[in-house]
């Protein structure tokens, strides 16, 4: 089991699959023990309840749902943010990984 688990939330759970792979590759290159997975916004609350999530990241396409997701993440003391739009568009796994890791240092 990985030390930290990063959940990416997008509209259908598929558009972030390439980003997940790039984040995993970046984590391996950086020697980090993290698990990254993507889920659809419709199933995000179920995943939050059933998976050991350390950080929740929203894809730019679901940023309009930020307030409802943030309330649930805050209740579980899980840091959350919207993925940097430029990093998402470029599928920059390293940058998004660093954004997620940076959230772990913040207190909810």
PDB file of C-alpha atoms in Angstrom:
ATOM      1  CA  UNK A   1       0.000   0.000   0.000  1.00  0.00           C
ATOM      2  CA  UNK A   2       1.316   3.419  -0.931  1.00  0.00           C
ATOM      3  CA  UNK A   3       2.252   5.996   1.698  1.00  0.00           C
ATOM      4  CA  UNK A   4      -0.042   8.640   0.135  1.00  0.00           C
ATOM      5  CA  UNK A   5      -3.061   8.334  -2.156  1.00  0.00           C
ATOM      6  CA  UNK A   6      -4.026  11.083  -4.594  1.00  0.00           C
ATOM      7  CA  UNK A   7      -7.556  11.110  -5.991  1.00  0.00           C
ATOM      8  CA  UNK A   8      -8.174  12.984  -9.240  1.00  0.00           C
ATOM      9  CA  UNK A   9     -11.801  13.832  -9.938  1.00  0.00           C
ATOM     10  CA  UNK A  10     -12.973  14.580 -13.469  1.00  0.00           C
ATOM     11  CA  UNK A  11     -16.253  14.626 -15.325  1.00  0.00           C
ATOM     12  CA  UNK A  12     -16.228  11.023 -16.543  1.00  0.00           C
ATOM     13  CA  UNK A  13     -13.182   9.493 -14.846  1.00  0.00           C
ATOM     14  CA  UNK A  14     -11.455   8.899 -18.166  1.00  0.00           C
ATOM     15  CA  UNK A  15     -10.022  12.236 -19.251  1.00  0.00           C
ATOM     16  CA  UNK A  16      -7.479  12.131 -16.454  1.00  0.00           C
ATOM     17  CA  UNK A  17      -6.198   8.611 -17.139  1.00  0.00           C
ATOM     18  CA  UNK A  18      -3.198   9.913 -19.086  1.00  0.00           C
ATOM     19  CA  UNK A  19      -2.446  12.394 -16.299  1.00  0.00           C
ATOM     20  CA  UNK A  20      -2.619   9.583 -13.716  1.00  0.00           C
ATOM     21  CA  UNK A  21      -0.033   7.598 -15.677  1.00  0.00           C
ATOM     22  CA  UNK A  22       2.250  10.626 -15.991  1.00  0.00           C
ATOM     23  CA  UNK A  23       1.924  11.380 -12.284  1.00  0.00           C
ATOM     24  CA  UNK A  24       2.803   7.782 -11.411  1.00  0.00           C
ATOM     25  CA  UNK A  25       5.827   7.959 -13.694  1.00  0.00           C
ATOM     26  CA  UNK A  26       6.925  11.252 -12.116  1.00  0.00           C
ATOM     27  CA  UNK A  27       6.476   9.824  -8.612  1.00  0.00           C
ATOM     28  CA  UNK A  28       8.573   6.769  -9.489  1.00  0.00           C
ATOM     29  CA  UNK A  29      11.305   8.993 -10.949  1.00  0.00           C
ATOM     30  CA  UNK A  30      11.229  11.107  -7.771  1.00  0.00           C
ATOM     31  CA  UNK A  31      11.340   8.000  -5.548  1.00  0.00           C
ATOM     32  CA  UNK A  32       7.951   8.799  -4.025  1.00  0.00           C
ATOM     33  CA  UNK A  33       5.611   6.140  -2.662  1.00  0.00           C
ATOM     34  CA  UNK A  34       2.246   7.418  -3.879  1.00  0.00           C
ATOM     35  CA  UNK A  35      -0.819   5.918  -5.471  1.00  0.00           C
ATOM     36  CA  UNK A  36      -2.776   8.024  -7.942  1.00  0.00           C
ATOM     37  CA  UNK A  37      -6.206   7.190  -9.299  1.00  0.00           C
ATOM     38  CA  UNK A  38      -8.950   8.969 -11.229  1.00  0.00           C
ATOM     39  CA  UNK A  39     -12.658   8.771 -10.665  1.00  0.00           C
ATOM     40  CA  UNK A  40     -15.759  10.344 -12.127  1.00  0.00           C
ATOM     41  CA  UNK A  41     -17.330  13.199 -10.184  1.00  0.00           C
ATOM     42  CA  UNK A  42     -20.502  11.112  -9.841  1.00  0.00           C
ATOM     43  CA  UNK A  43     -18.569   8.394  -7.955  1.00  0.00           C
ATOM     44  CA  UNK A  44     -16.107  10.614  -6.072  1.00  0.00           C
ATOM     45  CA  UNK A  45     -17.975  10.553  -2.750  1.00  0.00           C
ATOM     46  CA  UNK A  46     -18.171   6.745  -2.811  1.00  0.00           C
ATOM     47  CA  UNK A  47     -14.431   6.547  -3.492  1.00  0.00           C
ATOM     48  CA  UNK A  48     -13.720   9.039  -0.713  1.00  0.00           C
ATOM     49  CA  UNK A  49     -15.662   6.808   1.683  1.00  0.00           C
ATOM     50  CA  UNK A  50     -14.028   3.556   0.548  1.00  0.00           C
ATOM     51  CA  UNK A  51     -10.432   4.515  -0.326  1.00  0.00           C
ATOM     52  CA  UNK A  52      -7.652   5.846   1.931  1.00  0.00           C
ATOM     53  CA  UNK A  53      -7.422   9.241   0.201  1.00  0.00           C
ATOM     54  CA  UNK A  54      -4.666  11.663   1.270  1.00  0.00           C
ATOM     55  CA  UNK A  55      -5.354  14.432  -1.266  1.00  0.00           C
ATOM     56  CA  UNK A  56      -8.301  15.171  -3.556  1.00  0.00           C
ATOM     57  CA  UNK A  57      -7.659  17.080  -6.794  1.00  0.00           C
ATOM     58  CA  UNK A  58     -10.417  18.320  -9.106  1.00  0.00           C
ATOM     59  CA  UNK A  59      -9.988  18.518 -12.858  1.00  0.00           C
ATOM     60  CA  UNK A  60     -10.629  21.991 -14.285  1.00  0.00           C
ATOM     61  CA  UNK A  61     -13.770  20.696 -16.026  1.00  0.00           C
ATOM     62  CA  UNK A  62     -15.436  20.059 -12.632  1.00  0.00           C
ATOM     63  CA  UNK A  63     -14.168  23.139 -10.793  1.00  0.00           C
ATOM     64  CA  UNK A  64     -17.795  24.356 -10.618  1.00  0.00           C
ATOM     65  CA  UNK A  65     -18.344  21.538  -8.067  1.00  0.00           C
ATOM     66  CA  UNK A  66     -15.480  22.695  -5.853  1.00  0.00           C
ATOM     67  CA  UNK A  67     -17.571  23.998  -2.951  1.00  0.00           C
ATOM     68  CA  UNK A  68     -19.604  20.802  -2.558  1.00  0.00           C
ATOM     69  CA  UNK A  69     -16.486  18.591  -2.788  1.00  0.00           C
ATOM     70  CA  UNK A  70     -14.506  20.845  -0.444  1.00  0.00           C
ATOM     71  CA  UNK A  71     -17.084  20.575   2.331  1.00  0.00           C
ATOM     72  CA  UNK A  72     -16.882  16.782   2.220  1.00  0.00           C
ATOM     73  CA  UNK A  73     -13.068  16.769   2.007  1.00  0.00           C
ATOM     74  CA  UNK A  74     -12.813  19.234   4.901  1.00  0.00           C
ATOM     75  CA  UNK A  75     -15.071  17.019   7.007  1.00  0.00           C
ATOM     76  CA  UNK A  76     -12.554  14.199   6.529  1.00  0.00           C
ATOM     77  CA  UNK A  77      -9.587  16.597   6.918  1.00  0.00           C
ATOM     78  CA  UNK A  78      -8.419  15.835   3.374  1.00  0.00           C
ATOM     79  CA  UNK A  79      -6.730  18.711   1.524  1.00  0.00           C
ATOM     80  CA  UNK A  80      -8.248  19.542  -1.842  1.00  0.00           C
ATOM     81  CA  UNK A  81      -7.643  21.883  -4.771  1.00  0.00           C
ATOM     82  CA  UNK A  82      -8.478  22.346  -8.421  1.00  0.00           C
ATOM     83  CA  UNK A  83      -5.675  21.080 -10.655  1.00  0.00           C
ATOM     84  CA  UNK A  84      -3.677  23.886 -12.229  1.00  0.00           C
ATOM     85  CA  UNK A  85      -5.363  24.420 -15.608  1.00  0.00           C
ATOM     86  CA  UNK A  86      -2.137  24.860 -17.565  1.00  0.00           C
ATOM     87  CA  UNK A  87      -0.548  21.758 -16.005  1.00  0.00           C
ATOM     88  CA  UNK A  88      -3.733  19.796 -16.744  1.00  0.00           C
ATOM     89  CA  UNK A  89      -3.842  20.987 -20.335  1.00  0.00           C
ATOM     90  CA  UNK A  90      -0.184  20.065 -20.841  1.00  0.00           C
ATOM     91  CA  UNK A  91      -0.715  16.751 -19.002  1.00  0.00           C
ATOM     92  CA  UNK A  92       2.276  17.727 -16.825  1.00  0.00           C
ATOM     93  CA  UNK A  93       2.314  14.859 -14.354  1.00  0.00           C
ATOM     94  CA  UNK A  94       5.282  16.229 -12.413  1.00  0.00           C
ATOM     95  CA  UNK A  95       3.680  19.640 -11.862  1.00  0.00           C
ATOM     96  CA  UNK A  96       0.334  18.182 -10.779  1.00  0.00           C
ATOM     97  CA  UNK A  97       2.132  15.703  -8.501  1.00  0.00           C
ATOM     98  CA  UNK A  98       4.028  18.563  -6.863  1.00  0.00           C
ATOM     99  CA  UNK A  99       0.781  20.532  -6.479  1.00  0.00           C
ATOM    100  CA  UNK A 100      -0.790  17.543  -4.703  1.00  0.00           C
ATOM    101  CA  UNK A 101       2.244  16.946  -2.477  1.00  0.00           C
ATOM    102  CA  UNK A 102       2.245  20.649  -1.586  1.00  0.00           C
ATOM    103  CA  UNK A 103      -1.326  20.269  -0.314  1.00  0.00           C
ATOM    104  CA  UNK A 104      -0.229  17.597   2.141  1.00  0.00           C
ATOM    105  CA  UNK A 105       1.788  20.218   4.011  1.00  0.00           C
ATOM    106  CA  UNK A 106      -1.297  22.377   4.524  1.00  0.00           C
ATOM    107  CA  UNK A 107      -3.690  21.932   7.391  1.00  0.00           C
ATOM    108  CA  UNK A 108      -7.382  21.656   6.577  1.00  0.00           C
TER     109      UNK A 108
END
